[in-house]
mmCIF file of C-alpha atoms and ligand atoms in Angstrom:
data_model
loop_
_atom_site.group_PDB
_atom_site.id
_atom_site.type_symbol
_atom_site.label_atom_id
_atom_site.label_comp_id
_atom_site.label_asym_id
_atom_site.label_seq_id
_atom_site.Cartn_x
_atom_site.Cartn_y
_atom_site.Cartn_z
ATOM 1 C CA MET A 7 -8.947 -39.083 -56.033
ATOM 2 C CA ARG A 8 -9.303 -37.205 -59.188
ATOM 3 C CA LEU A 9 -6.135 -36.911 -61.403
ATOM 4 C CA ASP A 10 -6.369 -34.597 -64.767
ATOM 5 C CA ILE A 11 -3.157 -34.830 -66.747
ATOM 6 C CA VAL A 12 -2.461 -32.270 -69.644
ATOM 7 C CA THR A 13 -0.089 -33.629 -72.532
ATOM 8 C CA ILE A 14 0.584 -33.505 -76.351
ATOM 9 C CA PHE A 15 1.106 -37.353 -75.753
ATOM 10 C CA PRO A 16 -2.031 -38.939 -74.462
ATOM 11 C CA GLU A 17 -1.143 -42.422 -75.225
ATOM 12 C CA TYR A 18 2.013 -42.193 -73.147
ATOM 13 C CA LEU A 19 -0.503 -42.457 -70.202
ATOM 14 C CA ASP A 20 -2.254 -45.513 -71.360
ATOM 15 C CA PRO A 21 -0.162 -47.533 -68.707
ATOM 16 C CA LEU A 22 -2.467 -45.866 -66.091
ATOM 17 C CA ARG A 23 -5.247 -48.470 -67.143
ATOM 18 C CA LEU A 24 -3.173 -51.518 -66.281
ATOM 19 C CA SER A 25 -2.617 -53.021 -62.905
ATOM 20 C CA LEU A 26 -2.566 -51.538 -59.811
ATOM 21 C CA ILE A 27 -3.660 -48.165 -60.951
ATOM 22 C CA GLY A 28 -6.089 -49.568 -63.462
ATOM 23 C CA ARG A 29 -7.713 -51.815 -60.788
ATOM 24 C CA ALA A 30 -8.005 -48.728 -58.644
ATOM 25 C CA GLN A 31 -9.983 -46.734 -61.306
ATOM 26 C CA GLN A 32 -12.148 -49.575 -61.731
ATOM 27 C CA ASP A 33 -12.971 -49.650 -57.875
ATOM 28 C CA GLY A 34 -13.606 -46.027 -57.900
ATOM 29 C CA VAL A 35 -10.856 -44.985 -55.693
ATOM 30 C CA VAL A 36 -9.216 -42.971 -58.605
ATOM 31 C CA GLU A 37 -10.604 -41.299 -61.661
ATOM 32 C CA VAL A 38 -7.927 -40.365 -64.116
ATOM 33 C CA VAL A 39 -8.583 -37.938 -67.011
ATOM 34 C CA VAL A 40 -6.221 -37.336 -69.973
ATOM 35 C CA HIS A 41 -6.310 -34.212 -71.942
ATOM 36 C CA ASP A 42 -4.722 -33.597 -75.391
ATOM 37 C CA LEU A 43 -3.203 -29.966 -74.882
ATOM 38 C CA ARG A 44 -3.622 -29.934 -78.967
ATOM 39 C CA ASP A 45 -7.388 -30.126 -78.196
ATOM 40 C CA PHE A 46 -6.951 -26.136 -76.844
ATOM 41 C CA THR A 47 -5.246 -24.953 -79.832
ATOM 42 C CA HIS A 48 -7.079 -22.939 -82.659
ATOM 43 C CA ASP A 49 -4.763 -22.778 -85.840
ATOM 44 C CA ARG A 50 -4.895 -25.624 -88.331
ATOM 45 C CA HIS A 51 -1.620 -26.977 -87.286
ATOM 46 C CA ARG A 52 -2.756 -27.382 -83.904
ATOM 47 C CA THR A 53 0.471 -25.545 -82.961
ATOM 48 C CA VAL A 54 1.760 -25.818 -79.147
ATOM 49 C CA ASP A 55 5.084 -24.534 -79.445
ATOM 50 C CA ASP A 56 7.415 -21.422 -80.576
ATOM 51 C CA THR A 57 10.889 -20.209 -80.698
ATOM 52 C CA PRO A 58 12.427 -19.050 -77.021
ATOM 53 C CA ALA A 59 12.315 -15.399 -76.338
ATOM 54 C CA GLY A 60 15.663 -14.176 -76.276
ATOM 55 C CA GLY A 61 16.963 -16.797 -78.528
ATOM 56 C CA GLY A 62 18.583 -20.201 -77.658
ATOM 57 C CA ALA A 63 18.157 -23.978 -78.989
ATOM 58 C CA GLY A 64 14.823 -25.814 -79.173
ATOM 59 C CA MET A 65 11.509 -24.610 -79.033
ATOM 60 C CA VAL A 66 9.072 -23.664 -75.780
ATOM 61 C CA MET A 67 5.634 -24.233 -75.033
ATOM 62 C CA ARG A 68 3.049 -21.345 -76.013
ATOM 63 C CA PRO A 69 0.881 -20.362 -72.992
ATOM 64 C CA GLU A 70 -2.356 -19.842 -74.788
ATOM 65 C CA PRO A 71 -3.285 -23.705 -75.046
ATOM 66 C CA TRP A 72 -1.737 -24.199 -71.583
ATOM 67 C CA GLY A 73 -3.914 -21.388 -70.270
ATOM 68 C CA GLU A 74 -7.218 -22.701 -71.822
ATOM 69 C CA ALA A 75 -6.443 -26.331 -71.008
ATOM 70 C CA LEU A 76 -6.197 -25.794 -67.299
ATOM 71 C CA ASP A 77 -9.130 -23.349 -67.354
ATOM 72 C CA HIS A 78 -10.769 -26.417 -68.636
ATOM 73 C CA VAL A 79 -9.520 -28.885 -66.076
ATOM 74 C CA LEU A 80 -10.284 -26.511 -63.109
ATOM 75 C CA ALA A 81 -14.386 -25.986 -64.549
ATOM 76 C CA ALA A 82 -14.634 -30.030 -65.501
ATOM 77 C CA GLY A 83 -12.896 -31.031 -62.491
ATOM 78 C CA ARG A 84 -15.203 -28.630 -60.118
ATOM 79 C CA ALA A 85 -18.312 -30.005 -62.050
ATOM 80 C CA ALA A 86 -17.311 -33.782 -61.542
ATOM 81 C CA LEU A 87 -16.509 -33.266 -57.796
ATOM 82 C CA GLY A 88 -19.707 -31.315 -57.677
ATOM 83 C CA ASP A 89 -17.681 -28.530 -55.682
ATOM 84 C CA PRO A 90 -17.399 -24.938 -57.356
ATOM 85 C CA GLN A 91 -14.672 -23.972 -55.489
ATOM 86 C CA ALA A 92 -12.408 -27.340 -55.442
ATOM 87 C CA LEU A 93 -8.801 -26.608 -56.550
ATOM 88 C CA PRO A 94 -6.265 -29.044 -57.721
ATOM 89 C CA THR A 95 -2.620 -28.877 -56.863
ATOM 90 C CA LEU A 96 -0.890 -28.565 -60.162
ATOM 91 C CA ILE A 97 2.176 -30.671 -60.375
ATOM 92 C CA VAL A 98 4.455 -29.627 -63.060
ATOM 93 C CA PRO A 99 7.629 -32.156 -63.951
ATOM 94 C CA ALA A 100 10.744 -30.218 -64.606
ATOM 95 C CA PRO A 101 14.421 -30.653 -64.102
ATOM 96 C CA SER A 102 14.483 -27.518 -62.184
ATOM 97 C CA GLY A 103 11.681 -28.620 -59.873
ATOM 98 C CA ARG A 104 12.146 -30.081 -56.263
ATOM 99 C CA ARG A 105 13.426 -33.552 -55.981
ATOM 100 C CA PHE A 106 10.161 -36.181 -55.863
ATOM 101 C CA VAL A 107 10.577 -38.012 -52.626
ATOM 102 C CA GLN A 108 8.381 -40.353 -50.595
ATOM 103 C CA ALA A 109 7.472 -37.768 -48.244
ATOM 104 C CA ALA A 110 5.929 -35.762 -50.898
ATOM 105 C CA ALA A 111 4.032 -38.760 -52.157
ATOM 106 C CA ARG A 112 2.789 -39.319 -48.770
ATOM 107 C CA GLU A 113 1.383 -35.627 -48.823
ATOM 108 C CA LEU A 114 -0.002 -35.770 -52.320
ATOM 109 C CA ALA A 115 -1.853 -38.875 -51.314
ATOM 110 C CA GLU A 116 -3.930 -36.760 -48.631
ATOM 111 C CA GLN A 117 -5.246 -34.476 -51.654
ATOM 112 C CA PRO A 118 -8.671 -34.985 -53.272
ATOM 113 C CA TRP A 119 -7.563 -33.496 -56.558
ATOM 114 C CA LEU A 120 -4.093 -33.603 -58.439
ATOM 115 C CA ALA A 121 -3.399 -31.636 -61.874
ATOM 116 C CA PHE A 122 -0.311 -32.565 -63.889
ATOM 117 C CA ALA A 123 1.024 -30.415 -66.713
ATOM 118 C CA CYS A 124 3.316 -32.426 -68.776
ATOM 119 C CA GLY A 125 5.789 -30.387 -70.584
ATOM 120 C CA ARG A 126 7.957 -30.870 -73.912
ATOM 121 C CA TYR A 127 10.494 -29.423 -76.257
ATOM 122 C CA GLU A 128 12.596 -27.197 -73.821
ATOM 123 C CA GLY A 129 9.561 -26.924 -71.460
ATOM 124 C CA ILE A 130 6.652 -24.430 -70.628
ATOM 125 C CA ASP A 131 6.243 -20.755 -71.012
ATOM 126 C CA GLU A 132 7.129 -19.548 -67.385
ATOM 127 C CA ARG A 133 3.764 -17.504 -67.406
ATOM 128 C CA VAL A 134 1.871 -20.480 -67.470
ATOM 129 C CA LEU A 135 2.767 -21.517 -63.771
ATOM 130 C CA VAL A 136 2.955 -18.070 -62.737
ATOM 131 C CA ASP A 137 -1.124 -17.695 -63.917
ATOM 132 C CA ALA A 138 -1.646 -21.203 -62.827
ATOM 133 C CA ALA A 139 -0.301 -20.121 -59.209
ATOM 134 C CA ARG A 140 -2.908 -17.445 -59.045
ATOM 135 C CA ARG A 141 -5.511 -19.794 -58.385
ATOM 136 C CA MET A 142 -3.983 -23.151 -57.285
ATOM 137 C CA PRO A 143 -1.060 -24.618 -55.376
ATOM 138 C CA VAL A 144 1.716 -24.876 -58.108
ATOM 139 C CA LEU A 145 4.437 -27.806 -57.359
ATOM 140 C CA PRO A 146 7.247 -28.350 -59.879
ATOM 141 C CA LEU A 147 9.057 -31.774 -59.321
ATOM 142 C CA SER A 148 11.920 -33.467 -60.533
ATOM 143 C CA LEU A 149 12.333 -37.169 -60.679
ATOM 144 C CA GLY A 150 16.272 -36.589 -60.260
ATOM 145 C CA ASP A 151 19.440 -35.424 -61.924
ATOM 146 C CA PHE A 152 18.936 -37.281 -65.231
ATOM 147 C CA VAL A 153 17.503 -35.852 -68.723
ATOM 148 C CA LEU A 154 14.151 -37.091 -69.905
ATOM 149 C CA ASN A 155 12.576 -35.748 -73.105
ATOM 150 C CA GLY A 156 9.416 -34.394 -71.318
ATOM 151 C CA GLY A 157 7.142 -34.825 -68.123
ATOM 152 C CA GLU A 158 4.987 -37.808 -68.748
ATOM 153 C CA VAL A 159 7.333 -40.374 -67.495
ATOM 154 C CA ALA A 160 7.497 -38.428 -64.487
ATOM 155 C CA VAL A 161 3.723 -38.071 -64.252
ATOM 156 C CA LEU A 162 3.766 -41.717 -64.550
ATOM 157 C CA ALA A 163 6.077 -42.194 -61.324
ATOM 158 C CA VAL A 164 4.537 -39.861 -59.409
ATOM 159 C CA VAL A 165 0.754 -41.410 -60.081
ATOM 160 C CA GLU A 166 2.198 -44.744 -59.362
ATOM 161 C CA ALA A 167 3.996 -43.419 -55.920
ATOM 162 C CA VAL A 168 0.804 -41.857 -54.912
ATOM 163 C CA VAL A 169 -2.194 -44.009 -55.810
ATOM 164 C CA ARG A 170 -0.581 -46.815 -54.279
ATOM 165 C CA LEU A 171 -0.695 -45.154 -50.672
ATOM 166 C CA LEU A 172 -4.512 -44.778 -50.977
ATOM 167 C CA PRO A 173 -6.392 -46.778 -48.610
ATOM 168 C CA GLY A 174 -7.850 -49.821 -50.358
ATOM 169 C CA VAL A 175 -5.248 -49.833 -53.122
ATOM 170 C CA LEU A 176 -2.738 -52.352 -52.197
ATOM 171 C CA GLY A 177 -3.691 -55.886 -51.416
ATOM 172 C CA ASN A 178 -2.371 -58.172 -48.466
ATOM 173 C CA SER A 179 0.146 -59.350 -50.360
ATOM 174 C CA GLU A 180 1.762 -56.206 -51.302
ATOM 175 C CA SER A 181 0.937 -54.184 -48.207
ATOM 176 C CA LEU A 182 2.424 -51.261 -46.853
ATOM 177 C CA VAL A 183 4.547 -53.102 -44.042
ATOM 178 C CA GLU A 184 7.656 -52.215 -45.760
ATOM 179 C CA GLU A 185 7.638 -48.699 -45.210
ATOM 180 C CA SER A 186 6.987 -49.064 -41.562
ATOM 181 C CA HIS A 187 10.574 -49.395 -41.411
ATOM 182 C CA GLU A 188 11.710 -46.316 -43.124
ATOM 183 C CA ASP A 189 14.760 -46.079 -41.050
ATOM 184 C CA GLY A 190 17.228 -44.655 -43.642
ATOM 185 C CA LEU A 191 18.884 -47.872 -44.964
ATOM 186 C CA LEU A 192 18.259 -49.846 -48.316
ATOM 187 C CA GLU A 193 16.540 -53.127 -48.401
ATOM 188 C CA TYR A 194 18.384 -56.560 -47.689
ATOM 189 C CA PRO A 195 18.697 -58.987 -50.497
ATOM 190 C CA LEU A 196 16.105 -61.204 -51.220
ATOM 191 C CA TYR A 197 15.967 -64.788 -52.067
ATOM 192 C CA THR A 198 13.429 -67.371 -52.772
ATOM 193 C CA LYS A 199 13.592 -71.169 -54.097
ATOM 194 C CA PRO A 200 15.341 -73.377 -55.204
ATOM 195 C CA ALA A 201 17.946 -73.342 -52.649
ATOM 196 C CA SER A 202 20.829 -73.751 -55.309
ATOM 197 C CA TRP A 203 20.398 -72.444 -58.513
ATOM 198 C CA ARG A 204 23.579 -71.923 -61.128
ATOM 199 C CA GLU A 205 25.602 -73.167 -58.527
ATOM 200 C CA LEU A 206 24.521 -70.094 -56.537
ATOM 201 C CA ASP A 207 23.232 -71.026 -52.844
ATOM 202 C CA VAL A 208 20.838 -69.039 -50.744
ATOM 203 C CA PRO A 209 22.537 -67.852 -47.746
ATOM 204 C CA PRO A 210 22.394 -70.925 -45.422
ATOM 205 C CA VAL A 211 21.376 -68.456 -42.202
ATOM 206 C CA LEU A 212 18.292 -67.969 -44.275
ATOM 207 C CA LEU A 213 17.389 -71.508 -44.370
ATOM 208 C CA SER A 214 18.345 -72.132 -40.522
ATOM 209 C CA GLY A 215 14.967 -71.239 -38.883
ATOM 210 C CA HIS A 216 16.959 -69.392 -36.503
ATOM 211 C CA HIS A 217 15.043 -66.054 -36.464
ATOM 212 C CA ALA A 218 17.325 -63.748 -34.529
ATOM 213 C CA GLN A 219 20.415 -64.550 -36.503
ATOM 214 C CA VAL A 220 18.303 -63.965 -39.773
ATOM 215 C CA ALA A 221 17.154 -60.622 -38.619
ATOM 216 C CA ALA A 222 21.061 -60.063 -37.625
ATOM 217 C CA TRP A 223 22.268 -60.984 -40.814
ATOM 218 C CA ARG A 224 19.560 -58.788 -42.877
ATOM 219 C CA ARG A 225 20.578 -55.771 -40.790
ATOM 220 C CA GLU A 226 24.216 -56.323 -41.576
ATOM 221 C CA GLN A 227 23.555 -56.585 -45.376
ATOM 222 C CA ARG A 228 21.437 -53.458 -45.194
ATOM 223 C CA LEU A 229 23.899 -51.340 -43.608
ATOM 224 C CA ARG A 230 26.834 -52.780 -45.790
ATOM 225 C CA ARG A 231 24.814 -52.104 -48.900
ATOM 226 C CA THR A 232 23.587 -48.378 -47.619
ATOM 227 C CA ALA A 233 27.644 -47.754 -46.847
ATOM 228 C CA GLU A 234 28.423 -49.360 -50.682
ATOM 229 C CA ARG A 235 25.673 -47.545 -52.767
ATOM 230 C CA ARG A 236 24.345 -44.615 -50.938
ATOM 231 C CA PRO A 237 26.919 -42.787 -48.601
ATOM 232 C CA ASP A 238 24.463 -39.922 -48.452
ATOM 233 C CA LEU A 239 22.161 -41.819 -46.559
ATOM 234 C CA VAL A 240 24.760 -43.444 -44.116
ATOM 235 C CA ALA A 241 26.026 -39.698 -43.372
ATOM 236 C CA ALA A 242 22.481 -38.863 -42.287
ATOM 237 C CA LEU A 243 22.024 -41.594 -39.970
ATOM 238 C CA ALA A 244 21.591 -40.786 -36.129
ATOM 239 C CA PRO A 245 24.610 -42.573 -34.416
ATOM 240 C CA SER A 246 22.201 -43.087 -31.719
ATOM 241 C CA ALA A 247 19.840 -45.338 -33.699
ATOM 242 C CA LEU A 248 22.988 -47.625 -34.280
ATOM 243 C CA ASP A 249 23.881 -50.290 -31.882
ATOM 244 C CA ALA A 250 27.574 -51.643 -31.082
ATOM 245 C CA ARG A 251 27.212 -54.282 -33.930
ATOM 246 C CA ASP A 252 26.035 -51.750 -36.372
ATOM 247 C CA ARG A 253 28.677 -49.439 -35.478
ATOM 248 C CA SER A 254 31.382 -52.517 -36.094
ATOM 249 C CA VAL A 255 29.732 -53.276 -39.469
ATOM 250 C CA LEU A 256 30.049 -49.554 -40.721
ATOM 251 C CA ALA A 257 33.649 -49.346 -39.295
ATOM 252 C CA GLU A 258 34.461 -52.185 -41.573
ATOM 253 C CA GLU A 259 32.940 -50.396 -44.312
ATOM 254 C CA GLY A 260 34.893 -47.482 -43.536
ATOM 255 C CA TRP A 261 32.388 -45.346 -41.362
ATOM 256 C CA VAL A 262 33.267 -43.867 -37.938
ATOM 257 C CA PRO A 263 31.028 -42.275 -35.568
ATOM 258 C CA THR A 264 32.488 -38.610 -34.677
ATOM 259 C CA GLU A 265 30.671 -35.518 -32.897
ATOM 260 C CA GLN A 266 29.378 -34.590 -36.338
ATOM 261 C CA GLY A 267 27.889 -37.783 -36.787
ATOM 262 C CA LEU A 268 29.366 -40.766 -39.063
ATOM 263 C CA VAL A 269 32.261 -39.858 -41.340
ATOM 264 C CA PRO A 270 34.021 -42.114 -43.775
ATOM 265 C CA ALA A 271 37.445 -43.185 -42.165
ATOM 266 C CA ASP A 272 39.371 -41.910 -45.183
ATOM 267 C CA GLY A 273 38.283 -38.177 -44.472
ATOM 268 C CA ARG A 274 36.601 -38.020 -47.791
ATOM 269 C CA PHE A 275 33.927 -35.254 -46.156
ATOM 270 C CA ARG A 276 36.428 -33.426 -44.233
ATOM 271 C CA THR A 277 35.409 -29.756 -44.621
ATOM 272 C CA VAL A 278 38.847 -27.870 -43.389
ATOM 273 C CA THR A 279 41.682 -28.135 -45.800
ATOM 274 C CA ARG A 280 45.203 -28.120 -44.577
ATOM 275 C CA PRO A 281 48.355 -27.356 -46.042
ATOM 276 C CA VAL A 282 49.480 -30.049 -48.603
ATOM 277 C CA ALA A 283 53.324 -29.611 -48.132
ATOM 278 C CA ASP A 284 55.481 -28.179 -44.961
HETATM 279 C C1 JD8 B 1 9.754 -31.963 -68.257
HETATM 280 C C2 JD8 B 1 10.901 -31.149 -71.115
HETATM 281 C C3 JD8 B 1 12.856 -31.954 -71.663
HETATM 282 C C4 JD8 B 1 14.262 -30.267 -70.138
HETATM 283 C C5 JD8 B 1 16.120 -29.889 -72.292
HETATM 284 C C6 JD8 B 1 15.396 -31.596 -73.364
HETATM 285 C C7 JD8 B 1 11.657 -34.616 -64.597
HETATM 286 N N1 JD8 B 1 13.886 -35.917 -63.571
HETATM 287 C C8 JD8 B 1 13.865 -34.951 -65.035
HETATM 288 N N2 JD8 B 1 14.589 -35.003 -66.014
HETATM 289 N N3 JD8 B 1 14.052 -34.591 -66.919
HETATM 290 C C9 JD8 B 1 12.795 -34.267 -66.564
HETATM 291 C C10 JD8 B 1 11.982 -33.334 -67.444
HETATM 292 C C11 JD8 B 1 12.482 -33.036 -68.803
HETATM 293 C C12 JD8 B 1 11.820 -32.165 -69.712
HETATM 294 C C13 JD8 B 1 10.251 -31.857 -69.270
HETATM 295 C C14 JD8 B 1 10.629 -32.842 -67.241
HETATM 296 C C15 JD8 B 1 9.928 -31.067 -70.402
HETATM 297 N N4 JD8 B 1 11.990 -31.598 -70.891
HETATM 298 C C16 JD8 B 1 13.794 -30.396 -71.660
HETATM 299 C C17 JD8 B 1 15.016 -29.036 -70.305
HETATM 300 C C18 JD8 B 1 16.506 -29.230 -71.048
HETATM 301 N N5 JD8 B 1 15.316 -30.910 -71.995
HETATM 302 C C19 JD8 B 1 12.632 -34.911 -65.388
HETATM 303 N N6 JD8 B 1 10.452 -34.561 -63.932
#
């Protein structure tokens, strides 16, 4: 897989040389090429930004350097891949993007070529995305509902999520079996040795050697954690995927099965409002 990243902060992508992704590059599984957007300017000050049309706060990235940078990515990538028709999928991190989820990581891991456009300031002139979309698929992505200063951290996250899925990148000790139970529940809590540490004990069931009891305890912990931390995931559970024990744990956490699926017993999700007084 080839990855081209365009940014005004090339050093921000240096972590891609480390660890898993660095090893994948050494093994030839991925090639990462980072491009400095300012190399595609032509003025003395290497200007990439200007004031927003229509007014408003901050600065907007000008389209011309982006157009030249993406033209270069297209030409250089096609030459390197030896395919004059090849097209990357262009990923554009933006708060207004579609939320990046594991299903998207899996789809991107199937692609031979990804390009990334890292915005800064208030963002990139919209015409850059429209022009790029005339030639290649363009995918605006957001990591979530919080504010970053630019797209670089999002690119690091997306690249790590995608590259670890490529065949031969993860070793046996860090393998993908975890994802085989993508069943909509959070993970159970983890413990290792020593059995007692700062007066905190590893839950005795985990040292008991009773595999069925360990599995039942872990299932219960996953359900309780998910109920506590991710009510959205509980509401999305298919009641048919829950046995009687699961349902009683969730009932203790305040969730009851109905025709519409699981709902909070306190009625927080009730959509029909009633008169308050009579
Ligand atoms: C790209 C510029 C900053 C965005 C003013 C300061 C993703 N989950 C996410 N949160 N934020 C981003 C993100 C932020 C970015 C850029 C991604 C380019 N900014 C701007 C608009 C409002 N700020 C992100 N993925």
